[in-house]
Short mmCIF file of C-alpha atoms in Angstrom, two decimals:
data_model
loop_
_atom_site.label_atom_id
_atom_site.label_comp_id
_atom_site.label_asym_id
_atom_site.label_seq_id
_atom_site.Cartn_x
_atom_site.Cartn_y
_atom_site.Cartn_z
CA MET A 736 119.70 -32.83 -77.84
CA ILE A 737 117.30 -30.07 -76.83
CA ALA A 738 115.93 -28.97 -73.45
CA LEU A 739 112.38 -27.76 -72.90
CA TYR A 740 110.98 -25.77 -70.00
CA ILE A 741 107.42 -26.92 -69.25
CA GLU A 742 105.12 -25.26 -66.72
CA ALA A 743 101.58 -26.28 -65.78
CA PRO A 744 99.45 -25.07 -62.86
CA TYR A 745 98.08 -28.53 -62.06
CA GLY A 746 97.49 -32.01 -63.42
CA GLU A 747 95.79 -35.26 -62.44
CA PHE A 748 97.81 -38.43 -62.96
CA ARG A 749 95.64 -41.15 -61.50
CA LYS A 750 97.38 -44.34 -60.47
CA SER A 751 96.19 -47.39 -62.37
CA TYR A 752 94.96 -49.18 -59.24
CA ALA A 753 93.14 -46.15 -57.76
CA ARG A 754 89.37 -46.49 -57.39
CA SER A 755 87.07 -44.26 -55.29
CA TYR A 756 90.09 -42.39 -53.97
CA ALA A 757 91.83 -41.08 -57.10
CA GLU A 758 95.43 -41.12 -55.87
CA THR A 759 97.93 -39.40 -58.16
CA TYR A 760 101.49 -40.27 -59.10
CA GLU A 761 104.06 -38.10 -57.35
CA VAL A 762 105.27 -36.61 -60.65
CA PRO A 763 103.80 -36.63 -64.18
CA PRO A 764 104.51 -40.10 -65.63
CA PRO A 765 106.99 -40.24 -68.54
CA ALA A 766 104.27 -41.80 -70.72
CA THR A 767 102.09 -38.74 -70.16
CA ILE A 768 104.92 -36.30 -70.93
CA TYR A 769 105.79 -38.19 -74.12
CA GLY A 770 102.13 -38.02 -75.17
CA MET A 771 102.12 -34.28 -74.52
CA LEU A 772 105.19 -33.83 -76.73
CA LEU A 773 103.48 -35.75 -79.54
CA SER A 774 100.39 -33.59 -79.11
CA ALA A 775 102.51 -30.43 -79.28
CA VAL A 776 103.78 -31.37 -82.73
CA GLY A 777 100.43 -32.69 -83.98
CA GLU A 778 101.46 -36.35 -84.10
CA ARG A 779 98.65 -38.91 -83.66
CA PHE A 780 100.67 -42.13 -84.05
CA ARG A 781 102.34 -42.89 -80.73
CA LYS A 782 105.11 -45.06 -82.17
CA ALA A 783 106.15 -42.43 -84.71
CA HIS A 784 109.17 -41.44 -82.58
CA SER A 785 110.04 -44.78 -81.04
CA GLY A 786 113.63 -44.78 -79.81
CA VAL A 787 113.62 -41.18 -78.61
CA ARG A 788 115.47 -40.59 -75.33
CA LEU A 789 113.99 -38.42 -72.59
CA GLY A 790 115.27 -36.96 -69.32
CA PHE A 791 113.44 -35.00 -66.63
CA ALA A 792 114.19 -32.64 -63.76
CA TYR A 793 111.76 -30.69 -61.56
CA ARG A 794 112.26 -27.31 -60.01
CA ARG A 795 110.43 -28.46 -56.90
CA ARG A 796 108.71 -31.62 -55.77
CA PRO A 797 105.09 -31.01 -56.90
CA ARG A 798 102.56 -30.49 -54.14
CA VAL A 799 99.48 -32.69 -53.89
CA ALA A 800 96.01 -31.17 -53.44
CA THR A 801 92.92 -33.24 -52.65
CA THR A 802 89.50 -32.27 -54.02
CA LEU A 803 86.16 -33.70 -52.89
CA ARG A 804 83.48 -33.77 -55.56
CA LYS A 805 80.02 -35.29 -56.03
CA VAL A 806 79.65 -37.88 -58.77
CA SER A 807 76.34 -38.99 -60.32
CA ARG A 808 76.40 -42.67 -61.26
CA TYR A 809 72.92 -43.08 -62.81
CA LYS A 810 72.16 -40.26 -65.23
CA TYR A 811 69.50 -41.52 -67.59
CA GLY A 812 66.26 -43.41 -67.20
CA VAL A 813 66.76 -44.76 -63.67
CA ALA A 814 65.17 -42.04 -61.55
CA SER A 815 64.61 -44.22 -58.48
CA LYS A 816 68.21 -45.42 -58.41
CA GLN A 817 69.47 -41.91 -59.01
CA SER A 818 67.57 -40.46 -56.06
CA GLU A 819 68.63 -43.20 -53.63
CA LEU A 820 71.96 -44.50 -54.89
CA GLY A 821 73.07 -42.23 -57.67
CA ASN A 822 75.09 -39.61 -55.85
CA THR A 823 78.39 -40.52 -54.29
CA LEU A 824 81.54 -38.73 -53.17
CA GLU A 825 84.92 -39.03 -54.83
CA PHE A 826 88.28 -37.77 -53.63
CA ILE A 827 90.66 -36.68 -56.39
CA GLU A 828 94.34 -35.83 -55.96
CA SER A 829 96.05 -33.29 -58.21
CA LEU A 830 99.65 -32.18 -58.56
CA CYS A 831 100.13 -28.41 -58.32
CA ASN A 832 102.89 -26.04 -59.47
CA ILE A 833 104.50 -28.33 -62.03
CA GLU A 834 107.74 -26.85 -63.40
CA MET A 835 110.18 -29.07 -65.19
CA ILE A 836 112.95 -29.38 -67.73
CA CYS A 837 112.50 -32.13 -70.30
CA TRP A 838 115.50 -33.18 -72.39
CA VAL A 839 114.81 -34.75 -75.79
CA ASN A 840 117.51 -36.72 -77.62
CA SER A 841 116.59 -38.14 -81.04
CA GLU A 842 119.84 -39.99 -81.76
CA GLY A 843 118.11 -43.37 -81.48
CA GLU A 844 115.12 -42.51 -83.67
CA HIS A 845 114.59 -43.87 -87.16
CA ALA A 846 112.11 -41.18 -88.21
CA GLU A 847 113.03 -38.96 -91.16
CA MET A 848 111.76 -35.91 -89.24
CA THR A 849 112.89 -36.36 -85.63
CA LEU A 850 110.95 -35.31 -82.56
CA GLU A 851 113.71 -32.82 -81.72
CA ARG A 852 113.32 -31.06 -85.05
CA ARG A 853 109.53 -31.12 -84.92
CA LEU A 854 109.45 -29.62 -81.41
CA ILE A 855 111.75 -26.80 -82.47
CA ASP A 856 109.52 -26.08 -85.47
CA ALA A 857 106.35 -26.25 -83.35
CA ILE A 858 107.72 -23.70 -80.86
CA GLN A 859 109.12 -21.35 -83.49
CA PHE A 860 106.26 -21.69 -86.00
CA PRO A 861 103.13 -22.77 -84.06
CA GLY A 862 100.81 -21.72 -86.89
CA ARG A 863 102.12 -24.56 -89.04
CA ILE A 864 100.98 -27.30 -86.65
CA ASN A 865 97.78 -29.18 -87.44
CA ARG A 866 96.42 -30.52 -84.16
CA TYR A 867 93.25 -30.83 -82.08
CA GLY A 868 92.63 -28.67 -79.01
CA VAL A 869 95.19 -27.14 -76.68
CA VAL A 870 98.42 -28.68 -75.42
CA SER A 871 97.69 -30.36 -72.10
CA LEU A 872 99.61 -32.51 -69.66
CA GLY A 873 97.33 -35.51 -69.38
CA LEU A 874 93.61 -34.68 -69.31
CA SER A 875 92.31 -32.16 -71.82
CA ASP A 876 91.53 -29.60 -69.10
CA ASP A 877 95.04 -29.84 -67.57
CA MET A 878 96.46 -27.22 -69.92
CA ILE A 879 100.10 -26.20 -69.80
CA ASN A 880 100.98 -22.52 -69.41
CA GLU A 881 104.33 -22.61 -71.19
CA ILE A 882 106.62 -24.78 -73.24
CA SER A 883 109.88 -23.12 -74.29
CA LEU A 884 113.30 -24.03 -75.61
CA VAL A 885 116.01 -23.44 -73.00
CA GLU A 886 119.77 -23.88 -72.85
CA LEU A 887 122.11 -24.48 -69.94
CA GLU A 888 124.73 -21.79 -69.51
CA ASP A 889 126.98 -21.26 -66.46
CA GLY A 890 124.77 -23.57 -64.40
CA MET A 891 121.60 -21.65 -65.23
CA PHE A 892 118.83 -22.31 -67.73
CA ARG A 893 118.05 -19.52 -70.16
CA LYS A 894 115.35 -19.28 -72.76
CA VAL A 895 116.84 -19.63 -76.22
CA GLY A 896 117.21 -16.17 -77.72
CA GLU A 897 116.94 -14.30 -74.41
CA ALA A 898 119.87 -12.82 -72.52
CA ASP A 899 118.48 -12.93 -69.00
CA GLY A 900 118.40 -16.04 -66.84
CA HIS A 901 115.06 -17.75 -66.39
CA SER A 902 113.79 -16.58 -62.98
CA GLY A 903 110.12 -16.97 -62.29
CA ASP A 904 109.95 -15.43 -58.81
CA ASP A 905 111.92 -13.61 -56.14
CA GLU A 906 114.17 -16.59 -55.50
CA GLY A 907 116.37 -15.63 -58.43
CA PRO A 908 117.70 -17.75 -61.29
CA TRP A 909 116.81 -21.43 -61.37
CA THR A 910 120.04 -23.27 -60.72
CA LYS A 911 118.97 -26.29 -58.64
CA TRP A 912 116.61 -29.07 -59.72
CA HIS A 913 115.27 -32.44 -58.57
CA ARG A 914 116.36 -35.01 -61.15
CA LEU A 915 114.11 -37.97 -62.02
CA ILE A 916 116.62 -40.79 -62.47
CA PRO A 917 115.89 -44.30 -63.84
CA ASP A 918 116.86 -46.66 -61.02
CA SER A 919 115.80 -50.29 -60.59
CA SER A 920 115.76 -49.80 -56.80
CA GLY A 921 114.00 -46.41 -56.89
CA GLU A 922 110.95 -45.61 -54.79
CA LEU A 923 108.76 -44.46 -57.71
CA GLU A 924 107.19 -46.83 -60.24
CA LEU A 925 105.86 -44.88 -63.21
CA PRO A 926 104.28 -45.90 -66.52
CA ILE A 927 106.53 -45.30 -69.51
CA TRP A 928 104.11 -46.74 -72.08
CA VAL A 929 100.33 -47.16 -71.64
CA ASP A 930 98.17 -49.70 -73.45
CA HIS A 931 94.91 -47.79 -73.97
CA LEU A 932 93.09 -50.90 -75.28
CA GLY A 933 93.82 -52.96 -72.18
CA SER A 934 96.75 -53.37 -69.86
CA ALA A 935 98.80 -56.22 -71.33
CA ASP A 936 101.28 -53.93 -73.09
CA THR A 937 101.50 -51.25 -70.40
CA ARG A 938 105.10 -50.91 -69.22
CA ARG A 939 106.37 -49.38 -66.01
CA GLN A 940 109.81 -48.49 -64.76
CA ARG A 941 111.30 -47.53 -61.42
CA PHE A 942 112.82 -44.10 -60.77
CA ARG A 943 114.20 -42.09 -57.91
CA LEU A 944 113.62 -38.38 -57.43
CA ASP A 945 116.34 -36.32 -55.76
CA SER A 946 115.24 -35.57 -52.20
CA GLU A 947 117.16 -32.28 -52.33
CA PRO A 948 117.69 -30.10 -55.42
CA VAL A 949 121.10 -30.33 -57.04
CA ASP A 950 123.09 -28.21 -59.47
CA ILE A 951 122.84 -29.45 -63.05
CA VAL A 952 126.00 -28.92 -65.06
CA SER A 953 124.87 -31.05 -68.00
CA GLY A 954 121.83 -33.02 -69.04
CA PRO A 955 121.22 -36.76 -68.68
CA GLY A 956 123.27 -39.32 -70.55
CA ASP A 957 125.85 -40.78 -68.17
CA ALA A 958 126.05 -43.65 -65.69
CA GLU A 959 124.70 -41.50 -62.86
CA TRP A 960 121.75 -40.20 -64.86
CA PRO A 961 120.86 -42.51 -67.79
CA TRP A 962 118.32 -41.70 -70.48
CA LEU A 963 114.81 -43.10 -70.49
CA ILE A 964 114.29 -44.68 -73.92
CA ILE A 965 110.77 -44.76 -75.34
CA GLU A 966 110.40 -48.04 -77.25
#
C-alpha cells in the first residue's frame, strides 16, 4: 500500500444530470481520480489495473465557486441564428483548494506491473513515462500542482525522503483529515466507473464525508473505513 498527496487549485466535476447550470460533485469522483492515476503512469487502457483498491481523505471540504460565462451555440454558417439566439449564459461550478491523500492498494490486481509500482516509478523517474499532455484532475485544463509519495508517521503525513512534516501553511502539520468512506446510507452518490460510450455501464456508489476532520492513525482497510475496489 502507498499513500499519495495530491493538490490541485481547482477542478470541475459536473454532475451527470446537470444541464444549463453545471453543478459539481462535492468532491472529485473516485472514477476521475482513478483516471488521473492512470494518466500519471501513461496507461491508456482503463481496465489495466482492475481490482486495485483506493481510499481517500481530504484536508478540508473543498469550496465551491460559481462562474458565469457566455456560450455561443451557433458558430458556423447560421449568422441569423447566431445574432438572435446564439449567445446564452451558463453557470459553472468549480471545486477550489483540493488537497487530498489517496491510498493505493494493489493486492487485488492481476497485472504483472501493479499500479502501486508504476506510480512509484512515475514519481521517482518521470522522464521514463510516455504520456500525452499534463497530469490533470478531470478536464485537461484542471492541472494538478503536486503529486507526491507520503507516509504516515506519529499521526502526521511526511513526504517520503523528507524529515520535516508536511505543512503547507501557518496552521502547522497536517494531522486531521475528512475521510471519504463507502457507506450505503451516505449522503454522497459518486461515479466509480464511467461509461464514455453511453451510460449503461456507468456505476455509482454512496459515500459519506466526515463532517469534522479526524486524526488518521492508519489508512483505510477495516470495517469502519473499507476500501473502494475498482472493478
